Tab-separated table of C-alpha atoms in Angstrom:
chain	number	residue	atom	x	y	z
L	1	UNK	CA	-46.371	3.277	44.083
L	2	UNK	CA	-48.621	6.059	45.326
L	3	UNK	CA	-49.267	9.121	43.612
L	4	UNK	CA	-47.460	10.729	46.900
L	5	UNK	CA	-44.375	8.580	46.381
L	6	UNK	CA	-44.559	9.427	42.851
L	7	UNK	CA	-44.610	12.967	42.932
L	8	UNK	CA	-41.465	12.385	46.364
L	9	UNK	CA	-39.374	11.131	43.441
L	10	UNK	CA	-40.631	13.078	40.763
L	11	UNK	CA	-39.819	16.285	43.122
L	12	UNK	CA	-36.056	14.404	44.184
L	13	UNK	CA	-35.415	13.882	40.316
L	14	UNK	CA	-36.151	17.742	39.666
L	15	UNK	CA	-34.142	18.608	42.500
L	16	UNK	CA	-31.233	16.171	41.581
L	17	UNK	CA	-31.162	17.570	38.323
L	18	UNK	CA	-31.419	21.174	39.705
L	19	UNK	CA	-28.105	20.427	41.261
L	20	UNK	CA	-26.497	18.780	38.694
L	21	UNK	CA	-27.180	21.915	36.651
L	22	UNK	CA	-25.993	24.537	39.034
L	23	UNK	CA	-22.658	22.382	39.897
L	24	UNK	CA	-22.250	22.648	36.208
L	25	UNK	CA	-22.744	26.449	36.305
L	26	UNK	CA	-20.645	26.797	39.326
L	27	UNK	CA	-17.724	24.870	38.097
L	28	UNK	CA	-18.017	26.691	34.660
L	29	UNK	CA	-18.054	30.269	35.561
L	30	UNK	CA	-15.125	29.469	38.178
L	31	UNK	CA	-13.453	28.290	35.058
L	32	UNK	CA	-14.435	31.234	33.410
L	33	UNK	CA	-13.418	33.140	36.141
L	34	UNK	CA	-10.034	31.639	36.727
L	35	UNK	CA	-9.211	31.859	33.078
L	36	UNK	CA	-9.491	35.513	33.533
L	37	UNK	CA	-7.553	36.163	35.800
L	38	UNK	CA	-4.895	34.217	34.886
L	39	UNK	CA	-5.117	35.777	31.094
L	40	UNK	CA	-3.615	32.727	29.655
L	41	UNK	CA	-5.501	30.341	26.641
L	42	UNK	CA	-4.201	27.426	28.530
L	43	UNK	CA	-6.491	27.892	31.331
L	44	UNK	CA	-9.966	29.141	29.398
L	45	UNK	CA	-12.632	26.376	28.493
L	46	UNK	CA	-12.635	25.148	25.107
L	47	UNK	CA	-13.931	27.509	22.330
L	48	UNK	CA	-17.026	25.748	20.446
L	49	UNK	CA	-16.505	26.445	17.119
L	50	UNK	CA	-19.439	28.656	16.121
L	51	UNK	CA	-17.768	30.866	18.943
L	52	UNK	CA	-14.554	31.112	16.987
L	53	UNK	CA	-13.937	34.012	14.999
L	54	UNK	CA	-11.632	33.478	11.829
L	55	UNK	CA	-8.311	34.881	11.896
L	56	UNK	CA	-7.363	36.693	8.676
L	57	UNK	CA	-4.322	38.095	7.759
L	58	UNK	CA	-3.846	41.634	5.769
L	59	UNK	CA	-1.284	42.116	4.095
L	60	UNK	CA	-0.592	45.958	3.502
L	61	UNK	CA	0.839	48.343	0.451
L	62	UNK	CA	2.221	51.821	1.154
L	63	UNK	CA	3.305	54.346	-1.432
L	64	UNK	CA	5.805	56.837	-0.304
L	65	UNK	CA	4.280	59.804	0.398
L	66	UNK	CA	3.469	61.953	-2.026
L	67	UNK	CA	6.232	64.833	-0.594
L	68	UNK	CA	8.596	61.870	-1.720
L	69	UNK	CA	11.362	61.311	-4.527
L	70	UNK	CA	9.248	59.888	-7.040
L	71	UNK	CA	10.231	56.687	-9.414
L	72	UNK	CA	10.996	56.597	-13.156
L	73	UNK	CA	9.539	53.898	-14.883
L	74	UNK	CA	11.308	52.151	-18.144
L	75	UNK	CA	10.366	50.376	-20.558
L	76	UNK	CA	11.927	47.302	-22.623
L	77	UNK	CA	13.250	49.377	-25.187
L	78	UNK	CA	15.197	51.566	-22.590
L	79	UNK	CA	16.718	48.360	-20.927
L	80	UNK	CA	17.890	46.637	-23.930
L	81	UNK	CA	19.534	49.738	-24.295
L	82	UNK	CA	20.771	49.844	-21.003
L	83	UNK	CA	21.851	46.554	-21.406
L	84	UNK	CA	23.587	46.485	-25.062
L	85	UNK	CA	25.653	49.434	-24.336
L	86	UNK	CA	26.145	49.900	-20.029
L	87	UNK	CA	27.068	53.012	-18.626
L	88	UNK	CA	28.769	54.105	-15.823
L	89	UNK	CA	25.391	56.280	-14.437
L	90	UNK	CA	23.151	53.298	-14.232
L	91	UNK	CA	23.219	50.270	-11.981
L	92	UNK	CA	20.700	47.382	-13.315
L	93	UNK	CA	19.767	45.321	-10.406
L	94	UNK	CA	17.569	42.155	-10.751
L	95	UNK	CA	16.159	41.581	-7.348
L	96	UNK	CA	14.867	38.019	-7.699
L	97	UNK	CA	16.498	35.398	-5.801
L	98	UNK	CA	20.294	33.840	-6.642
L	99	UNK	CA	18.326	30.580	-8.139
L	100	UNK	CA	16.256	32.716	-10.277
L	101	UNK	CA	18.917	35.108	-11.287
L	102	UNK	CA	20.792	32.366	-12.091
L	103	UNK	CA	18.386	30.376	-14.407
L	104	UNK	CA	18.727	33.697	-16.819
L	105	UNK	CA	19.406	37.905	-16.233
L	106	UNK	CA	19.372	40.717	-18.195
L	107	UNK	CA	22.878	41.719	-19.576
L	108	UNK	CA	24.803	43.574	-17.066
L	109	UNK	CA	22.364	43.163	-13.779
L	110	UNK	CA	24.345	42.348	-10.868
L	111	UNK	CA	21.559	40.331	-8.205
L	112	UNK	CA	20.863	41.830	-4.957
L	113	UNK	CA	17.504	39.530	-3.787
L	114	UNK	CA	15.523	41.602	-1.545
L	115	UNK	CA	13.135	38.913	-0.739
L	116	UNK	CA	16.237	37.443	1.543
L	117	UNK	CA	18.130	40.161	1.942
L	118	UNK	CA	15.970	43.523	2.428
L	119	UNK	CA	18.565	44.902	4.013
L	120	UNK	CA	21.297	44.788	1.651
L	121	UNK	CA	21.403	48.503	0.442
L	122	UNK	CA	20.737	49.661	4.347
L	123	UNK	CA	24.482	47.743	5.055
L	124	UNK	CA	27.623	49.804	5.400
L	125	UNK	CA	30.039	49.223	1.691
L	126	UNK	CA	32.134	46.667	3.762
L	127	UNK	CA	29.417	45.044	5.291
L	128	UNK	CA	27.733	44.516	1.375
L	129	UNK	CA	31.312	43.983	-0.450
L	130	UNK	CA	31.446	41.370	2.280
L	131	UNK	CA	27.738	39.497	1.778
L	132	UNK	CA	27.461	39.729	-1.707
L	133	UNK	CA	31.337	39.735	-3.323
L	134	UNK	CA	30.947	43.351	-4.914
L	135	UNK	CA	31.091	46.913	-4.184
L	136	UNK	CA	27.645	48.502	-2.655
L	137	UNK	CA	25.850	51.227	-5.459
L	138	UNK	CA	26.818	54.590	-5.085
L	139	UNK	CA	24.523	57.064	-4.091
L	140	UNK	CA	24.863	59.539	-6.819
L	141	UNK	CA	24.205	56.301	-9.806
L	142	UNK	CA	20.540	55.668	-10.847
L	143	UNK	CA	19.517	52.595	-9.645
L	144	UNK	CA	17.285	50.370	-12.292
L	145	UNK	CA	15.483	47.890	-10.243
L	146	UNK	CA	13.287	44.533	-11.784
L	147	UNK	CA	12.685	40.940	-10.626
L	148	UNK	CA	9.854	38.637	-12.760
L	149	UNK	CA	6.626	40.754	-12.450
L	150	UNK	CA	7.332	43.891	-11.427
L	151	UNK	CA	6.195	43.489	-7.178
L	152	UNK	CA	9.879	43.069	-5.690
L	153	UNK	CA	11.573	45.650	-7.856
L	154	UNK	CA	8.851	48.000	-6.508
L	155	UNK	CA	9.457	47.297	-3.256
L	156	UNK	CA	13.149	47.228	-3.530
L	157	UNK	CA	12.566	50.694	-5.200
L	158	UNK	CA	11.183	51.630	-1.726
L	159	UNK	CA	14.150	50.606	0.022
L	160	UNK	CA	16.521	52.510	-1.550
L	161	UNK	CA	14.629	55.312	-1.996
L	162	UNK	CA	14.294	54.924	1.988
L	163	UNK	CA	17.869	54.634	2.329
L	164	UNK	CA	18.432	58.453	0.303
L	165	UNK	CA	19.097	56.852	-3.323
L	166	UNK	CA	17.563	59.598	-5.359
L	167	UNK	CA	18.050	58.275	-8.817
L	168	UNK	CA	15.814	55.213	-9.059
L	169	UNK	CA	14.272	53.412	-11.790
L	170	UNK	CA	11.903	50.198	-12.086
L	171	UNK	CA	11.452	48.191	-15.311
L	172	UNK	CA	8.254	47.141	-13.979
L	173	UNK	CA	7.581	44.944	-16.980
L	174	UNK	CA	10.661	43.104	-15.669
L	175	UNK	CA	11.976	39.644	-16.613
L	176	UNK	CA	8.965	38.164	-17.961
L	177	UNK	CA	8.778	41.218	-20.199
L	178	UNK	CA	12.000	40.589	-21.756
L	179	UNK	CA	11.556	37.263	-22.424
L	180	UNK	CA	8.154	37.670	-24.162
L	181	UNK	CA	9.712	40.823	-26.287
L	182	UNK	CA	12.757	39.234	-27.150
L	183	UNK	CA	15.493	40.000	-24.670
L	184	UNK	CA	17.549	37.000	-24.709
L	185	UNK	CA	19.010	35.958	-21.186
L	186	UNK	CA	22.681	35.967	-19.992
């Protein structure tokens, strides 16, 4: 082979390759392109991962504002009260689910879970009598909310407050507060 033929097919390889690589770059930014316009994942080339960002989720916690009704907080002392002798002006409402509620309560809570339910106290009093078998909280009775840690009582606090309950209460110690001080389980 000459040095003339070799530098022929040196100069075809370069080219060959040249035209590999700009078929390549055609077909991708028509791909590119295409995925664009149709707006769809479907149709976009695959993501490399380095080019993938990591999805995160946030998971947000809103007070009322502070022009809002605002909460009374009890303690164990005031629920075993609460509990021993019941009155007709408080409603004690454990808010865990049926399965928990059922494995032990505190004396005289009726169980309105607003993990599946959220919308219980938002229902009209047939609606509620219907779904849970008992007559919806009155407005004008202080509702005392707890579940296990104190979390879904707050939020079920929320709720009601939301739905123009103005006398609310949280045991925010709730259920695994009683147990460790004593409170023995229905």
């Amino acid at each position: 082979m000459t040095s003339r033929t070799s530098a022929q097919g040196l100069a075809l390889l370069r080219s060959a390759r040249f035209a590999r690589c700009a078929a390549s770059l055609a077909l991708r930014s028509s791909a590119i392109t295409t995925a664009r316009r149709n707006n769809s994942s479907l149709n976009s080339p695959p993501r490399i991962a380095s080019q993938c960002r990591r999805q995160t989720q946030v998971r947000w916690h809103s007070e009322l504002s502070s022009g809002s009704k605002s909460k009374r907080l009890m303690v164990f002392l005031q629920i075993k009260s609460l509990s021993s002798s019941p009155s007709q002006d408080h409603i004690l409402i454990d808010v865990r689910e049926p399965s928990e509620y059922n494995a032990g309560f505190i004396p005289t809570a009726i169980n309105i879970p607003v993990t599946s339910q959220p919308d219980a106290l938002f229902l009209s009093p047939e609606d509620f009598e219907d779904r849970f078998g008992f007559e919806k909280p009155p407005p004008d009775k202080e509702l005392v909310f707890y579940c296990k840690a104190g979390v879904r009582s707050s939020a079920a606090a929320q709720l009601a407050q939301q739905q123009g309950y103005d006398k609310v209460a949280e045991y925010r110690g709730s259920w695994l507060d009683w147990q460790k001080k004593g409170g023995g389980p229905q």
